[in-house]
PDB file of C-alpha atoms in Angstrom:
ATOM      1  CA  MET T   1      10.763 -18.274 -32.758  1.00  0.00           C
ATOM      2  CA  PRO T   2       7.904 -19.818 -30.771  1.00  0.00           C
ATOM      3  CA  GLY T   3       9.532 -23.225 -31.300  1.00  0.00           C
ATOM      4  CA  ALA T   4      12.792 -22.115 -29.653  1.00  0.00           C
ATOM      5  CA  ALA T   5      10.978 -20.620 -26.665  1.00  0.00           C
ATOM      6  CA  SER T   6       8.771 -23.693 -26.375  1.00  0.00           C
ATOM      7  CA  SER T   7      11.715 -26.097 -26.425  1.00  0.00           C
ATOM      8  CA  ARG T   8      13.495 -23.950 -23.817  1.00  0.00           C
ATOM      9  CA  TRP T   9      10.689 -24.106 -21.288  1.00  0.00           C
ATOM     10  CA  THR T  10       9.916 -27.778 -22.020  1.00  0.00           C
ATOM     11  CA  SER T  11      13.576 -28.527 -21.218  1.00  0.00           C
ATOM     12  CA  TYR T  12      13.103 -26.618 -17.944  1.00  0.00           C
ATOM     13  CA  LEU T  13      10.045 -28.744 -17.189  1.00  0.00           C
ATOM     14  CA  ALA T  14      12.025 -31.906 -17.845  1.00  0.00           C
ATOM     15  CA  ALA T  15      14.886 -30.624 -15.648  1.00  0.00           C
ATOM     16  CA  THR T  16      12.525 -30.242 -12.663  1.00  0.00           C
ATOM     17  CA  GLY T  17      12.143 -34.013 -12.561  1.00  0.00           C
ATOM     18  CA  LEU T  18       8.472 -33.600 -11.683  1.00  0.00           C
ATOM     19  CA  PHE T  19       6.843 -34.609 -14.980  1.00  0.00           C
ATOM     20  CA  THR T  20       6.642 -37.557 -17.358  1.00  0.00           C
ATOM     21  CA  PRO T  21       7.114 -36.948 -21.111  1.00  0.00           C
ATOM     22  CA  PRO T  22       3.331 -37.270 -21.741  1.00  0.00           C
ATOM     23  CA  GLN T  23       2.665 -34.710 -18.995  1.00  0.00           C
ATOM     24  CA  ILE T  24       5.192 -32.322 -20.545  1.00  0.00           C
ATOM     25  CA  GLU T  25       3.469 -32.740 -23.914  1.00  0.00           C
ATOM     26  CA  GLU T  26       0.058 -32.022 -22.365  1.00  0.00           C
ATOM     27  CA  LEU T  27       1.482 -28.984 -20.557  1.00  0.00           C
ATOM     28  CA  SER T  28       2.935 -27.778 -23.845  1.00  0.00           C
ATOM     29  CA  ILE T  29      -0.482 -27.900 -25.496  1.00  0.00           C
ATOM     30  CA  LYS T  30      -2.277 -26.300 -22.538  1.00  0.00           C
ATOM     31  CA  GLN T  31       0.395 -23.601 -22.156  1.00  0.00           C
ATOM     32  CA  ARG T  32      -0.084 -22.492 -25.779  1.00  0.00           C
ATOM     33  CA  GLU T  33      -3.875 -22.410 -25.269  1.00  0.00           C
ATOM     34  CA  ASN T  34      -3.551 -20.386 -22.047  1.00  0.00           C
ATOM     35  CA  GLU T  35      -1.025 -17.841 -23.373  1.00  0.00           C
ATOM     36  CA  GLY T  36       1.907 -18.707 -21.167  1.00  0.00           C
ATOM     37  CA  VAL T  37       0.056 -19.401 -17.939  1.00  0.00           C
ATOM     38  CA  LEU T  38       2.114 -22.489 -17.100  1.00  0.00           C
ATOM     39  CA  THR T  39       2.197 -22.534 -13.304  1.00  0.00           C
ATOM     40  CA  ALA T  40      -1.582 -22.196 -13.027  1.00  0.00           C
ATOM     41  CA  THR T  41      -1.942 -25.010 -15.588  1.00  0.00           C
ATOM     42  CA  VAL T  42       0.423 -27.319 -13.660  1.00  0.00           C
ATOM     43  CA  VAL T  43      -1.600 -26.710 -10.501  1.00  0.00           C
ATOM     44  CA  ALA T  44      -5.004 -27.001 -12.236  1.00  0.00           C
ATOM     45  CA  LEU T  45      -4.024 -30.353 -13.786  1.00  0.00           C
ATOM     46  CA  GLU T  46      -2.803 -31.437 -10.324  1.00  0.00           C
ATOM     47  CA  TYR T  47       0.619 -32.393 -11.700  1.00  0.00           C
ATOM     48  CA  ALA T  48       2.334 -30.549  -8.840  1.00  0.00           C
ATOM     49  CA  ARG T  49       1.526 -28.089  -6.090  1.00  0.00           C
ATOM     50  CA  GLU T  50       2.759 -24.548  -6.652  1.00  0.00           C
ATOM     51  CA  ASP T  51       5.022 -24.699  -3.568  1.00  0.00           C
ATOM     52  CA  VAL T  52       6.774 -27.747  -5.069  1.00  0.00           C
ATOM     53  CA  PHE T  53       6.773 -26.709  -8.721  1.00  0.00           C
ATOM     54  CA  LEU T  54       8.079 -23.140  -8.479  1.00  0.00           C
ATOM     55  CA  PRO T  55      11.232 -23.887  -6.431  1.00  0.00           C
ATOM     56  CA  ALA T  56      12.055 -26.796  -8.777  1.00  0.00           C
ATOM     57  CA  LEU T  57      11.450 -24.615 -11.851  1.00  0.00           C
ATOM     58  CA  ALA T  58      13.546 -21.790 -10.380  1.00  0.00           C
ATOM     59  CA  LYS T  59      16.420 -24.210  -9.841  1.00  0.00           C
ATOM     60  CA  ALA T  60      16.082 -25.564 -13.398  1.00  0.00           C
ATOM     61  CA  MET T  61      16.047 -22.013 -14.805  1.00  0.00           C
ATOM     62  CA  GLY T  62      18.899 -20.821 -12.586  1.00  0.00           C
ATOM     63  CA  VAL T  63      16.843 -17.991 -11.063  1.00  0.00           C
ATOM     64  CA  PRO T  64      16.004 -17.240  -7.415  1.00  0.00           C
ATOM     65  CA  PHE T  65      12.867 -18.493  -5.719  1.00  0.00           C
ATOM     66  CA  LEU T  66      11.485 -15.839  -3.354  1.00  0.00           C
ATOM     67  CA  ARG T  67       8.717 -15.379  -0.827  1.00  0.00           C
ATOM     68  CA  VAL T  68       7.823 -11.721  -1.497  1.00  0.00           C
ATOM     69  CA  GLY T  69       4.544 -11.268   0.351  1.00  0.00           C
ATOM     70  CA  ASP T  70       6.021  -9.607   3.445  1.00  0.00           C
ATOM     71  CA  GLN T  71       9.441  -8.628   2.101  1.00  0.00           C
ATOM     72  CA  PRO T  72      10.240  -4.872   2.227  1.00  0.00           C
ATOM     73  CA  ILE T  73      10.911  -3.319  -1.191  1.00  0.00           C
ATOM     74  CA  ALA T  74      12.495   0.115  -1.661  1.00  0.00           C
ATOM     75  CA  GLY T  75      10.340   2.833  -3.206  1.00  0.00           C
ATOM     76  CA  GLU T  76      12.805   3.554  -6.030  1.00  0.00           C
ATOM     77  CA  ILE T  77      12.520  -0.090  -7.121  1.00  0.00           C
ATOM     78  CA  LEU T  78       8.716  -0.045  -6.981  1.00  0.00           C
ATOM     79  CA  GLU T  79       8.648   3.081  -9.171  1.00  0.00           C
ATOM     80  CA  LYS T  80      10.364   1.202 -12.020  1.00  0.00           C
ATOM     81  CA  VAL T  81       7.207  -0.702 -12.984  1.00  0.00           C
ATOM     82  CA  PRO T  82       3.867   1.083 -13.548  1.00  0.00           C
ATOM     83  CA  THR T  83       0.940  -0.004 -11.388  1.00  0.00           C
ATOM     84  CA  LYS T  84      -1.020  -1.103 -14.459  1.00  0.00           C
ATOM     85  CA  ALA T  85       1.731  -3.549 -15.486  1.00  0.00           C
ATOM     86  CA  VAL T  86       2.058  -4.903 -11.939  1.00  0.00           C
ATOM     87  CA  PHE T  87      -1.613  -5.890 -11.796  1.00  0.00           C
ATOM     88  CA  GLN T  88      -1.953  -6.858 -15.469  1.00  0.00           C
ATOM     89  CA  TYR T  89       0.921  -9.352 -15.339  1.00  0.00           C
ATOM     90  CA  ASN T  90       0.844 -10.187 -11.590  1.00  0.00           C
ATOM     91  CA  VAL T  91       4.470  -9.179 -11.102  1.00  0.00           C
ATOM     92  CA  VAL T  92       6.349  -7.101  -8.550  1.00  0.00           C
ATOM     93  CA  PRO T  93       9.847  -5.624  -8.878  1.00  0.00           C
ATOM     94  CA  VAL T  94      12.102  -6.773  -6.034  1.00  0.00           C
ATOM     95  CA  GLY T  95      15.544  -5.378  -6.774  1.00  0.00           C
ATOM     96  CA  ILE T  96      18.021  -3.821  -9.156  1.00  0.00           C
ATOM     97  CA  GLU T  97      21.356  -5.543  -9.754  1.00  0.00           C
ATOM     98  CA  ASN T  98      23.957  -4.079 -12.124  1.00  0.00           C
ATOM     99  CA  GLY T  99      21.355  -2.127 -14.120  1.00  0.00           C
ATOM    100  CA  THR T 100      19.013  -5.110 -14.354  1.00  0.00           C
ATOM    101  CA  LEU T 101      15.573  -5.096 -12.751  1.00  0.00           C
ATOM    102  CA  ARG T 102      14.695  -8.299 -10.883  1.00  0.00           C
ATOM    103  CA  VAL T 103      10.959  -8.992 -11.110  1.00  0.00           C
ATOM    104  CA  ALA T 104       9.079 -11.660  -9.137  1.00  0.00           C
ATOM    105  CA  THR T 105       6.417 -13.630 -10.995  1.00  0.00           C
ATOM    106  CA  SER T 106       4.773 -17.025 -10.908  1.00  0.00           C
ATOM    107  CA  GLU T 107       4.343 -17.078 -14.698  1.00  0.00           C
ATOM    108  CA  PRO T 108       7.713 -16.316 -16.389  1.00  0.00           C
ATOM    109  CA  PHE T 109       6.677 -17.746 -19.777  1.00  0.00           C
ATOM    110  CA  ARG T 110       3.947 -15.262 -20.676  1.00  0.00           C
ATOM    111  CA  PRO T 111       4.617 -14.104 -24.226  1.00  0.00           C
ATOM    112  CA  GLY T 112       6.049 -10.592 -24.314  1.00  0.00           C
ATOM    113  CA  LEU T 113       6.259 -10.270 -20.525  1.00  0.00           C
ATOM    114  CA  ALA T 114       9.992  -9.539 -20.344  1.00  0.00           C
ATOM    115  CA  ASP T 115       9.807  -7.136 -23.307  1.00  0.00           C
ATOM    116  CA  SER T 116       6.828  -5.248 -21.830  1.00  0.00           C
ATOM    117  CA  LEU T 117       8.556  -4.862 -18.485  1.00  0.00           C
ATOM    118  CA  ARG T 118      11.811  -3.811 -20.173  1.00  0.00           C
ATOM    119  CA  LEU T 119       9.996  -1.113 -22.144  1.00  0.00           C
ATOM    120  CA  ALA T 120       8.068   0.080 -19.082  1.00  0.00           C
ATOM    121  CA  SER T 121      11.110   0.232 -16.794  1.00  0.00           C
ATOM    122  CA  GLY T 122      13.850   1.166 -19.265  1.00  0.00           C
ATOM    123  CA  LEU T 123      15.992  -1.586 -17.726  1.00  0.00           C
ATOM    124  CA  ARG T 124      16.948  -5.133 -18.621  1.00  0.00           C
ATOM    125  CA  VAL T 125      14.718  -7.602 -16.797  1.00  0.00           C
ATOM    126  CA  LYS T 126      15.504 -10.859 -15.040  1.00  0.00           C
ATOM    127  CA  PHE T 127      12.924 -12.943 -13.263  1.00  0.00           C
ATOM    128  CA  ALA T 128      12.676 -14.462  -9.821  1.00  0.00           C
ATOM    129  CA  LEU T 129       9.944 -16.991  -9.194  1.00  0.00           C
ATOM    130  CA  ALA T 130       7.466 -16.482  -6.389  1.00  0.00           C
ATOM    131  CA  PRO T 131       4.068 -17.964  -5.512  1.00  0.00           C
ATOM    132  CA  ALA T 132       1.178 -16.118  -7.163  1.00  0.00           C
ATOM    133  CA  GLY T 133      -0.393 -15.352  -3.771  1.00  0.00           C
ATOM    134  CA  ASP T 134       2.830 -13.769  -2.526  1.00  0.00           C
ATOM    135  CA  VAL T 135       3.081 -11.609  -5.643  1.00  0.00           C
ATOM    136  CA  GLU T 136      -0.565 -10.537  -5.310  1.00  0.00           C
ATOM    137  CA  LYS T 137      -0.060  -9.696  -1.634  1.00  0.00           C
ATOM    138  CA  ALA T 138       3.051  -7.622  -2.376  1.00  0.00           C
ATOM    139  CA  ALA T 139       1.333  -5.880  -5.308  1.00  0.00           C
ATOM    140  CA  LYS T 140      -1.652  -4.965  -3.160  1.00  0.00           C
ATOM    141  CA  LYS T 141       0.577  -3.849  -0.302  1.00  0.00           C
ATOM    142  CA  PHE T 142       2.879  -1.662  -2.381  1.00  0.00           C
ATOM    143  CA  TYR T 143       0.648  -0.573  -5.276  1.00  0.00           C
ATOM    144  CA  GLY T 144      -2.880  -0.890  -3.869  1.00  0.00           C
ATOM    145  CA  VAL T 145      -4.876   1.876  -2.229  1.00  0.00           C
ATOM    146  CA  GLY T 146      -5.063   0.295   1.222  1.00  0.00           C
ATOM    147  CA  ALA T 147      -3.635   1.535   4.467  1.00  0.00           C
ATOM    148  CA  ASP T 148      -0.067   0.532   3.565  1.00  0.00           C
ATOM    149  CA  THR T 149      -0.144   2.773   0.505  1.00  0.00           C
ATOM    150  CA  LEU T 150      -1.613   5.669   2.485  1.00  0.00           C
ATOM    151  CA  ASP T 151       1.048   5.233   5.156  1.00  0.00           C
ATOM    152  CA  ARG T 152       3.770   5.344   2.496  1.00  0.00           C
ATOM    153  CA  LEU T 153       2.268   8.456   0.867  1.00  0.00           C
ATOM    154  CA  ILE T 154       2.046  10.209   4.221  1.00  0.00           C
ATOM    155  CA  ALA T 155       5.611   9.191   5.161  1.00  0.00           C
ATOM    156  CA  ASP T 156       6.905  10.462   1.807  1.00  0.00           C
ATOM    157  CA  ASN T 157       5.013  13.767   2.329  1.00  0.00           C
ATOM    158  CA  GLN T 158       3.020  13.136  -0.843  1.00  0.00           C
ATOM    159  CA  ILE T 159      -0.246  13.568   1.021  1.00  0.00           C
ATOM    160  CA  ASP T 160      -1.112  15.829   3.943  1.00  0.00           C
ATOM    161  CA  LEU T 161      -4.086  14.693   6.012  1.00  0.00           C
ATOM    162  CA  ASP T 162      -4.686  18.217   7.320  1.00  0.00           C
ATOM    163  CA  GLU T 163      -5.290  19.389   3.755  1.00  0.00           C
ATOM    164  CA  VAL T 164      -7.443  16.377   2.831  1.00  0.00           C
ATOM    165  CA  GLY T 165      -9.745  16.507   5.889  1.00  0.00           C
ATOM    166  CA  PRO T 166     -11.975  19.470   4.988  1.00  0.00           C
ATOM    167  CA  ALA T 167     -12.159  18.514   1.302  1.00  0.00           C
ATOM    168  CA  ILE T 168     -13.658  15.101   2.066  1.00  0.00           C
ATOM    169  CA  GLY T 169     -16.823  16.740   3.395  1.00  0.00           C
ATOM    170  CA  ASP T 170     -17.767  18.108  -0.031  1.00  0.00           C
ATOM    171  CA  LEU T 171     -17.864  15.021  -2.228  1.00  0.00           C
ATOM    172  CA  SER T 172     -20.347  16.637  -4.617  1.00  0.00           C
ATOM    173  CA  ASN T 173     -17.451  18.486  -6.277  1.00  0.00           C
ATOM    174  CA  LEU T 174     -15.629  15.201  -6.800  1.00  0.00           C
ATOM    175  CA  ASP T 175     -18.303  13.425  -8.824  1.00  0.00           C
ATOM    176  CA  GLN T 176     -16.646  14.475 -12.072  1.00  0.00           C
ATOM    177  CA  ASP T 177     -13.328  12.925 -11.088  1.00  0.00           C
ATOM    178  CA  ALA T 178     -13.912   9.167 -11.246  1.00  0.00           C
ATOM    179  CA  SER T 179     -10.399   8.306 -10.138  1.00  0.00           C
ATOM    180  CA  VAL T 180     -10.827  10.168  -6.845  1.00  0.00           C
ATOM    181  CA  VAL T 181     -14.195   8.515  -6.246  1.00  0.00           C
ATOM    182  CA  LYS T 182     -12.724   5.111  -7.051  1.00  0.00           C
ATOM    183  CA  PHE T 183      -9.795   5.810  -4.706  1.00  0.00           C
ATOM    184  CA  VAL T 184     -12.087   6.789  -1.821  1.00  0.00           C
ATOM    185  CA  ASN T 185     -14.423   3.857  -2.439  1.00  0.00           C
ATOM    186  CA  GLN T 186     -11.537   1.395  -2.441  1.00  0.00           C
ATOM    187  CA  ILE T 187     -10.123   2.816   0.805  1.00  0.00           C
ATOM    188  CA  ILE T 188     -13.530   2.483   2.466  1.00  0.00           C
ATOM    189  CA  TRP T 189     -13.971  -1.046   1.102  1.00  0.00           C
ATOM    190  CA  GLU T 190     -10.498  -2.239   2.201  1.00  0.00           C
ATOM    191  CA  CYS T 191     -10.751  -0.692   5.673  1.00  0.00           C
ATOM    192  CA  HIS T 192     -13.954  -2.564   6.520  1.00  0.00           C
TER     193      HIS T 192
END
């Protein structure tokens, strides 16, 4: 079925009106080499800027184009996609509509992306297109270990600073738990 998928996205490229047939052919070759990383390839080849390409592609695909960097996203939506998948695929869930999870990405043609997200969330998946920087910012904000994540954990009563305070003083007991050390190190790094 790679031929059917390839012809589908090449027709989307043609529908954007941004590319000549030789450019579409070159993008087809590069996209196969780069495992579905089309938007980054378009930008790297300087065929179009991301802020021009993604809205045109979204229109051609009939999906929304979003700016998700500062957009609030409900916790129950964020819980639908594991943190590992968010950072591995550079995606962020943005909504649920009629039992379908809407996921923002800048690279909708990655092989197996929709299937992986469907399996991880247990929901059907539809894409929205968003600039890679916006998706990264939202992922870091909602799934990272910075201040925003700590604020959310405190607000949800998942962490109590009064209980954490005295334990921080004795880090020697934590050396066996690499995830706690990594968590603390990342908080210190992001706060400075």
